[in-house]
mmCIF file of C-alpha atoms in Angstrom:
data_model
loop_
_atom_site.group_PDB
_atom_site.id
_atom_site.type_symbol
_atom_site.label_atom_id
_atom_site.label_comp_id
_atom_site.label_asym_id
_atom_site.label_seq_id
_atom_site.Cartn_x
_atom_site.Cartn_y
_atom_site.Cartn_z
ATOM 1 C CA MET A 22 0.000 0.000 0.000
ATOM 2 C CA ASN A 23 1.239 3.494 -0.839
ATOM 3 C CA ASP A 24 1.085 6.240 1.737
ATOM 4 C CA ASN A 25 -1.472 8.992 1.449
ATOM 5 C CA SER A 26 0.548 11.785 3.004
ATOM 6 C CA GLN A 27 -1.632 14.548 4.370
ATOM 7 C CA VAL A 28 0.422 17.703 4.807
ATOM 8 C CA VAL A 29 -0.670 21.260 4.095
ATOM 9 C CA PRO A 30 2.227 23.228 2.611
ATOM 10 C CA PRO A 31 3.383 25.945 5.026
ATOM 11 C CA VAL A 32 2.549 29.558 4.298
ATOM 12 C CA GLY A 33 4.945 31.055 1.801
ATOM 13 C CA THR A 34 5.644 27.852 -0.126
ATOM 14 C CA GLN A 35 2.467 27.493 -2.177
ATOM 15 C CA SER A 36 4.115 29.007 -5.242
ATOM 16 C CA ASP A 37 6.856 26.386 -5.005
ATOM 17 C CA ILE A 38 4.582 23.328 -4.926
ATOM 18 C CA SER A 39 4.453 22.945 -8.682
ATOM 19 C CA ALA A 40 8.255 22.755 -8.725
ATOM 20 C CA TYR A 41 8.219 19.881 -6.230
ATOM 21 C CA ALA A 42 5.682 17.970 -8.309
ATOM 22 C CA ARG A 43 7.384 18.749 -11.605
ATOM 23 C CA GLN A 44 10.722 17.507 -10.279
ATOM 24 C CA GLY A 45 9.233 14.273 -8.946
ATOM 25 C CA PHE A 46 9.204 14.965 -5.215
ATOM 26 C CA GLY A 47 6.370 13.742 -3.008
ATOM 27 C CA THR A 48 5.969 10.354 -4.681
ATOM 28 C CA PRO A 49 3.861 8.137 -2.373
ATOM 29 C CA LEU A 50 6.004 5.854 -0.227
ATOM 30 C CA PRO A 51 4.900 2.191 -0.308
ATOM 31 C CA LEU A 52 4.304 1.066 3.272
ATOM 32 C CA LYS A 53 5.245 -2.470 4.213
ATOM 33 C CA ALA A 54 4.621 -4.657 7.273
ATOM 34 C CA PRO A 55 5.899 -5.420 9.892
ATOM 35 C CA PHE A 56 5.598 -2.127 11.773
ATOM 36 C CA GLY A 57 7.397 -0.546 14.703
ATOM 37 C CA LEU A 58 7.123 2.679 16.687
ATOM 38 C CA LEU A 59 9.852 5.173 17.616
ATOM 39 C CA ILE A 60 9.064 7.915 20.160
ATOM 40 C CA ILE A 61 11.715 10.614 20.128
ATOM 41 C CA ASP A 62 12.730 12.722 23.144
ATOM 42 C CA PHE A 63 9.398 13.182 24.894
ATOM 43 C CA VAL A 64 11.235 13.924 28.140
ATOM 44 C CA ASN A 65 10.314 16.279 30.957
ATOM 45 C CA GLY A 66 12.637 19.037 29.796
ATOM 46 C CA PHE A 67 11.022 19.149 26.368
ATOM 47 C CA ALA A 68 7.548 19.084 27.899
ATOM 48 C CA ASP A 69 8.324 22.143 30.024
ATOM 49 C CA PRO A 70 8.177 25.539 28.258
ATOM 50 C CA ALA A 71 10.480 26.920 30.940
ATOM 51 C CA VAL A 72 13.231 24.506 29.853
ATOM 52 C CA PHE A 73 13.210 23.326 26.215
ATOM 53 C CA GLY A 74 9.470 23.027 25.511
ATOM 54 C CA GLY A 75 6.600 25.108 24.223
ATOM 55 C CA GLY A 76 4.507 25.262 21.068
ATOM 56 C CA ASN A 77 2.413 22.177 20.412
ATOM 57 C CA ILE A 78 4.577 19.686 22.314
ATOM 58 C CA PRO A 79 2.032 19.076 25.132
ATOM 59 C CA GLN A 80 -0.688 18.263 22.593
ATOM 60 C CA ALA A 81 1.658 15.911 20.755
ATOM 61 C CA ILE A 82 2.473 14.074 23.984
ATOM 62 C CA ALA A 83 -1.228 13.635 24.748
ATOM 63 C CA GLN A 84 -1.886 12.246 21.263
ATOM 64 C CA THR A 85 1.123 9.950 21.468
ATOM 65 C CA ARG A 86 -0.372 8.262 24.538
ATOM 66 C CA GLN A 87 -3.076 6.909 22.237
ATOM 67 C CA LEU A 88 -0.580 5.930 19.541
ATOM 68 C CA LEU A 89 1.586 4.096 22.063
ATOM 69 C CA ALA A 90 -1.425 2.202 23.419
ATOM 70 C CA GLN A 91 -2.368 1.116 19.914
ATOM 71 C CA ALA A 92 1.170 0.012 19.099
ATOM 72 C CA ARG A 93 1.345 -2.054 22.285
ATOM 73 C CA ALA A 94 -2.051 -3.620 21.580
ATOM 74 C CA ARG A 95 -0.727 -4.741 18.187
ATOM 75 C CA GLY A 96 2.461 -6.170 19.668
ATOM 76 C CA TRP A 97 4.788 -3.862 17.745
ATOM 77 C CA PRO A 98 8.406 -3.265 18.738
ATOM 78 C CA VAL A 99 8.561 0.112 20.496
ATOM 79 C CA ALA A 100 11.656 2.249 21.008
ATOM 80 C CA HIS A 101 12.046 5.510 22.905
ATOM 81 C CA SER A 102 14.915 7.980 22.805
ATOM 82 C CA ARG A 103 16.246 10.489 25.284
ATOM 83 C CA ILE A 104 19.217 12.871 25.243
ATOM 84 C CA VAL A 105 21.704 12.015 27.985
ATOM 85 C CA PHE A 106 25.167 13.427 28.710
ATOM 86 C CA SER A 107 27.708 12.090 31.189
ATOM 87 C CA ASP A 108 28.010 13.666 34.631
ATOM 88 C CA ASP A 109 31.531 14.944 33.840
ATOM 89 C CA ASP A 110 30.545 16.289 30.373
ATOM 90 C CA ALA A 111 33.227 14.117 28.768
ATOM 91 C CA ASP A 112 30.877 13.438 25.844
ATOM 92 C CA SER A 113 30.141 17.110 25.210
ATOM 93 C CA ASN A 114 30.030 17.735 21.468
ATOM 94 C CA ILE A 115 29.315 20.370 18.834
ATOM 95 C CA PHE A 116 25.572 20.018 19.503
ATOM 96 C CA CYS A 117 26.313 21.390 22.983
ATOM 97 C CA LEU A 118 28.282 24.303 21.547
ATOM 98 C CA LYS A 119 25.090 25.357 19.765
ATOM 99 C CA VAL A 120 22.787 24.549 22.708
ATOM 100 C CA PRO A 121 24.880 24.527 25.917
ATOM 101 C CA GLY A 122 21.831 23.881 28.081
ATOM 102 C CA MET A 123 21.644 20.337 26.707
ATOM 103 C CA LEU A 124 24.492 19.397 29.037
ATOM 104 C CA ALA A 125 22.018 19.585 31.915
ATOM 105 C CA LEU A 126 20.373 16.419 30.584
ATOM 106 C CA LYS A 127 22.107 13.797 32.719
ATOM 107 C CA GLU A 128 21.178 10.177 33.350
ATOM 108 C CA GLY A 129 19.526 10.910 36.689
ATOM 109 C CA SER A 130 18.104 14.345 35.980
ATOM 110 C CA HIS A 131 14.375 15.016 35.986
ATOM 111 C CA ASP A 132 14.537 16.910 32.703
ATOM 112 C CA SER A 133 16.133 13.986 30.829
ATOM 113 C CA ALA A 134 13.572 11.436 32.045
ATOM 114 C CA ILE A 135 10.814 10.295 29.698
ATOM 115 C CA VAL A 136 7.460 11.822 30.680
ATOM 116 C CA SER A 137 5.467 9.531 32.954
ATOM 117 C CA ALA A 138 2.543 9.321 30.517
ATOM 118 C CA LEU A 139 4.823 7.582 28.007
ATOM 119 C CA ALA A 140 7.003 5.596 30.415
ATOM 120 C CA PRO A 141 8.627 2.647 28.616
ATOM 121 C CA ALA A 142 7.234 -0.791 29.333
ATOM 122 C CA VAL A 143 9.321 -3.889 29.941
ATOM 123 C CA GLY A 144 10.914 -4.955 26.671
ATOM 124 C CA GLU A 145 10.759 -1.534 25.028
ATOM 125 C CA TYR A 146 14.136 -0.208 23.959
ATOM 126 C CA VAL A 147 15.397 3.101 25.363
ATOM 127 C CA VAL A 148 18.014 4.805 23.187
ATOM 128 C CA ARG A 149 20.386 7.139 25.014
ATOM 129 C CA LYS A 150 21.848 9.633 22.583
ATOM 130 C CA SER A 151 23.939 12.798 22.530
ATOM 131 C CA THR A 152 23.131 13.977 19.006
ATOM 132 C CA PRO A 153 19.833 14.784 17.253
ATOM 133 C CA SER A 154 19.403 11.446 15.479
ATOM 134 C CA ALA A 155 18.213 8.410 17.440
ATOM 135 C CA PHE A 156 20.200 6.278 14.960
ATOM 136 C CA PHE A 157 23.585 7.995 14.939
ATOM 137 C CA GLY A 158 26.079 6.065 17.050
ATOM 138 C CA THR A 159 23.401 3.864 18.635
ATOM 139 C CA MET A 160 22.132 0.282 18.295
ATOM 140 C CA LEU A 161 18.642 1.330 17.191
ATOM 141 C CA ALA A 162 18.931 0.189 13.563
ATOM 142 C CA PRO A 163 20.063 -3.374 14.379
ATOM 143 C CA TRP A 164 17.486 -3.591 17.188
ATOM 144 C CA LEU A 165 14.687 -2.757 14.742
ATOM 145 C CA ALA A 166 16.106 -4.970 11.998
ATOM 146 C CA GLN A 167 16.362 -7.951 14.353
ATOM 147 C CA ARG A 168 12.642 -7.564 15.010
ATOM 148 C CA GLY A 169 11.831 -7.447 11.324
ATOM 149 C CA VAL A 170 10.565 -3.862 11.195
ATOM 150 C CA LYS A 171 10.022 -2.524 7.667
ATOM 151 C CA THR A 172 7.847 0.558 8.291
ATOM 152 C CA LEU A 173 8.688 2.712 11.298
ATOM 153 C CA LEU A 174 6.054 5.048 12.723
ATOM 154 C CA VAL A 175 7.697 8.113 14.238
ATOM 155 C CA ALA A 176 6.431 10.439 16.974
ATOM 156 C CA GLY A 177 8.280 12.902 19.164
ATOM 157 C CA CYS A 178 9.957 16.269 19.407
ATOM 158 C CA VAL A 179 11.100 18.500 18.094
ATOM 159 C CA THR A 180 9.843 18.122 14.555
ATOM 160 C CA SER A 181 12.465 20.404 13.060
ATOM 161 C CA GLY A 182 15.355 18.844 14.984
ATOM 162 C CA CYS A 183 15.618 15.367 16.433
ATOM 163 C CA VAL A 184 12.508 14.055 14.653
ATOM 164 C CA ARG A 185 13.737 15.165 11.248
ATOM 165 C CA ALA A 186 17.287 13.903 11.878
ATOM 166 C CA SER A 187 15.966 10.520 12.990
ATOM 167 C CA VAL A 188 13.572 10.244 10.041
ATOM 168 C CA VAL A 189 16.373 10.903 7.559
ATOM 169 C CA ASP A 190 18.585 8.315 9.267
ATOM 170 C CA ALA A 191 15.717 5.813 9.411
ATOM 171 C CA MET A 192 15.311 6.123 5.658
ATOM 172 C CA GLN A 193 19.071 5.868 5.131
ATOM 173 C CA SER A 194 19.105 2.740 7.328
ATOM 174 C CA GLY A 195 16.545 1.003 5.113
ATOM 175 C CA PHE A 196 13.351 1.626 7.104
ATOM 176 C CA ARG A 197 10.237 3.257 5.646
ATOM 177 C CA PRO A 198 9.399 6.205 7.912
ATOM 178 C CA LEU A 199 5.773 7.077 8.610
ATOM 179 C CA VAL A 200 5.727 10.362 10.506
ATOM 180 C CA VAL A 201 2.585 10.664 12.639
ATOM 181 C CA SER A 202 2.047 14.388 12.284
ATOM 182 C CA ASP A 203 -0.225 15.062 15.272
ATOM 183 C CA CYS A 204 2.128 13.044 17.486
ATOM 184 C CA CYS A 205 5.058 15.336 16.675
ATOM 185 C CA GLY A 206 5.647 18.677 18.343
ATOM 186 C CA ASP A 207 7.918 21.670 18.162
ATOM 187 C CA ARG A 208 8.473 24.759 20.274
ATOM 188 C CA ALA A 209 7.720 26.822 17.166
ATOM 189 C CA LEU A 210 4.877 26.031 14.768
ATOM 190 C CA GLY A 211 6.525 27.487 11.677
ATOM 191 C CA PRO A 212 9.442 25.021 11.672
ATOM 192 C CA HIS A 213 7.033 22.228 12.655
ATOM 193 C CA GLU A 214 4.828 22.749 9.621
ATOM 194 C CA ALA A 215 7.707 23.389 7.227
ATOM 195 C CA ASN A 216 9.527 20.221 8.252
ATOM 196 C CA LEU A 217 6.442 18.022 8.069
ATOM 197 C CA PHE A 218 5.949 19.227 4.510
ATOM 198 C CA ASP A 219 9.595 18.770 3.567
ATOM 199 C CA MET A 220 9.790 15.256 5.040
ATOM 200 C CA SER A 221 6.633 14.309 3.136
ATOM 201 C CA GLN A 222 8.281 15.418 -0.091
ATOM 202 C CA LYS A 223 11.653 13.695 0.368
ATOM 203 C CA TYR A 224 11.907 11.090 3.084
ATOM 204 C CA ALA A 225 8.684 9.769 4.585
ATOM 205 C CA ALA A 226 4.964 9.227 4.589
ATOM 206 C CA VAL A 227 3.344 11.882 6.796
ATOM 207 C CA MET A 228 -0.211 11.671 8.127
ATOM 208 C CA PRO A 229 -2.183 12.111 11.364
ATOM 209 C CA MET A 230 -2.636 9.209 13.755
ATOM 210 C CA ASP A 231 -6.113 8.081 12.711
ATOM 211 C CA SER A 232 -5.142 7.965 9.038
ATOM 212 C CA ALA A 233 -1.838 6.263 9.826
ATOM 213 C CA MET A 234 -3.489 3.506 11.852
ATOM 214 C CA ASP A 235 -6.146 2.993 9.189
ATOM 215 C CA ALA A 236 -3.410 2.633 6.582
ATOM 216 C CA VAL A 237 -1.316 0.149 8.543
ATOM 217 C CA ASP A 238 -4.329 -1.899 9.663
ATOM 218 C CA THR A 239 -5.583 -2.153 6.091
ATOM 219 C CA LEU A 240 -2.167 -3.353 4.988
ATOM 220 C CA SER A 241 -1.900 -5.814 7.872
ATOM 221 C CA ASN A 242 -5.377 -7.238 7.213
ATOM 222 C CA ASN A 243 -4.564 -7.758 3.540
ATOM 223 C CA ALA A 244 -1.206 -9.392 4.185
#
């Protein structure tokens, strides 16, 4: 089954849409079972507008509770990611030069902990990372491959940062990304909308949760 990406082009790009179509971008991505779910960086610090949060992140977390419940009910592999730096900052990197506050996200800190509403269950993989992508320098790709995942549903924050980086790396690792748009959040809505559109044109299927689950259930039932 091909995806039916549902993304409204952000304001200011409408005049460019014909160029995308003319050049062959936005071709529907064929989805393929089995499925898995990756939830990116829904940690306390990104849920708090006084730390790294804001925008539509709280709404995305609330919607992801439903997505996570549906994934668990279907027995899918589920992975979560969180940004974690060592207590002595020995793994500080260029990401931290751009955003020094990230170094506050330590293993035992409240802000680096996954929000309680999405707490990982036994058997769900938690990726600890120090860069935007959940794939870069981690064991996520082999973990998913060992479980046979072909299409990877993606939720998390922020859309313009760690979600996008992880989606690109998922595609480059041989997985078919399906970005669940209303389960992704960003502290700024402009970058959120622009990146959903751009990912839908180049790297992934993009659709809201209800449409995504309808698509994957139809494919699973016809398998």
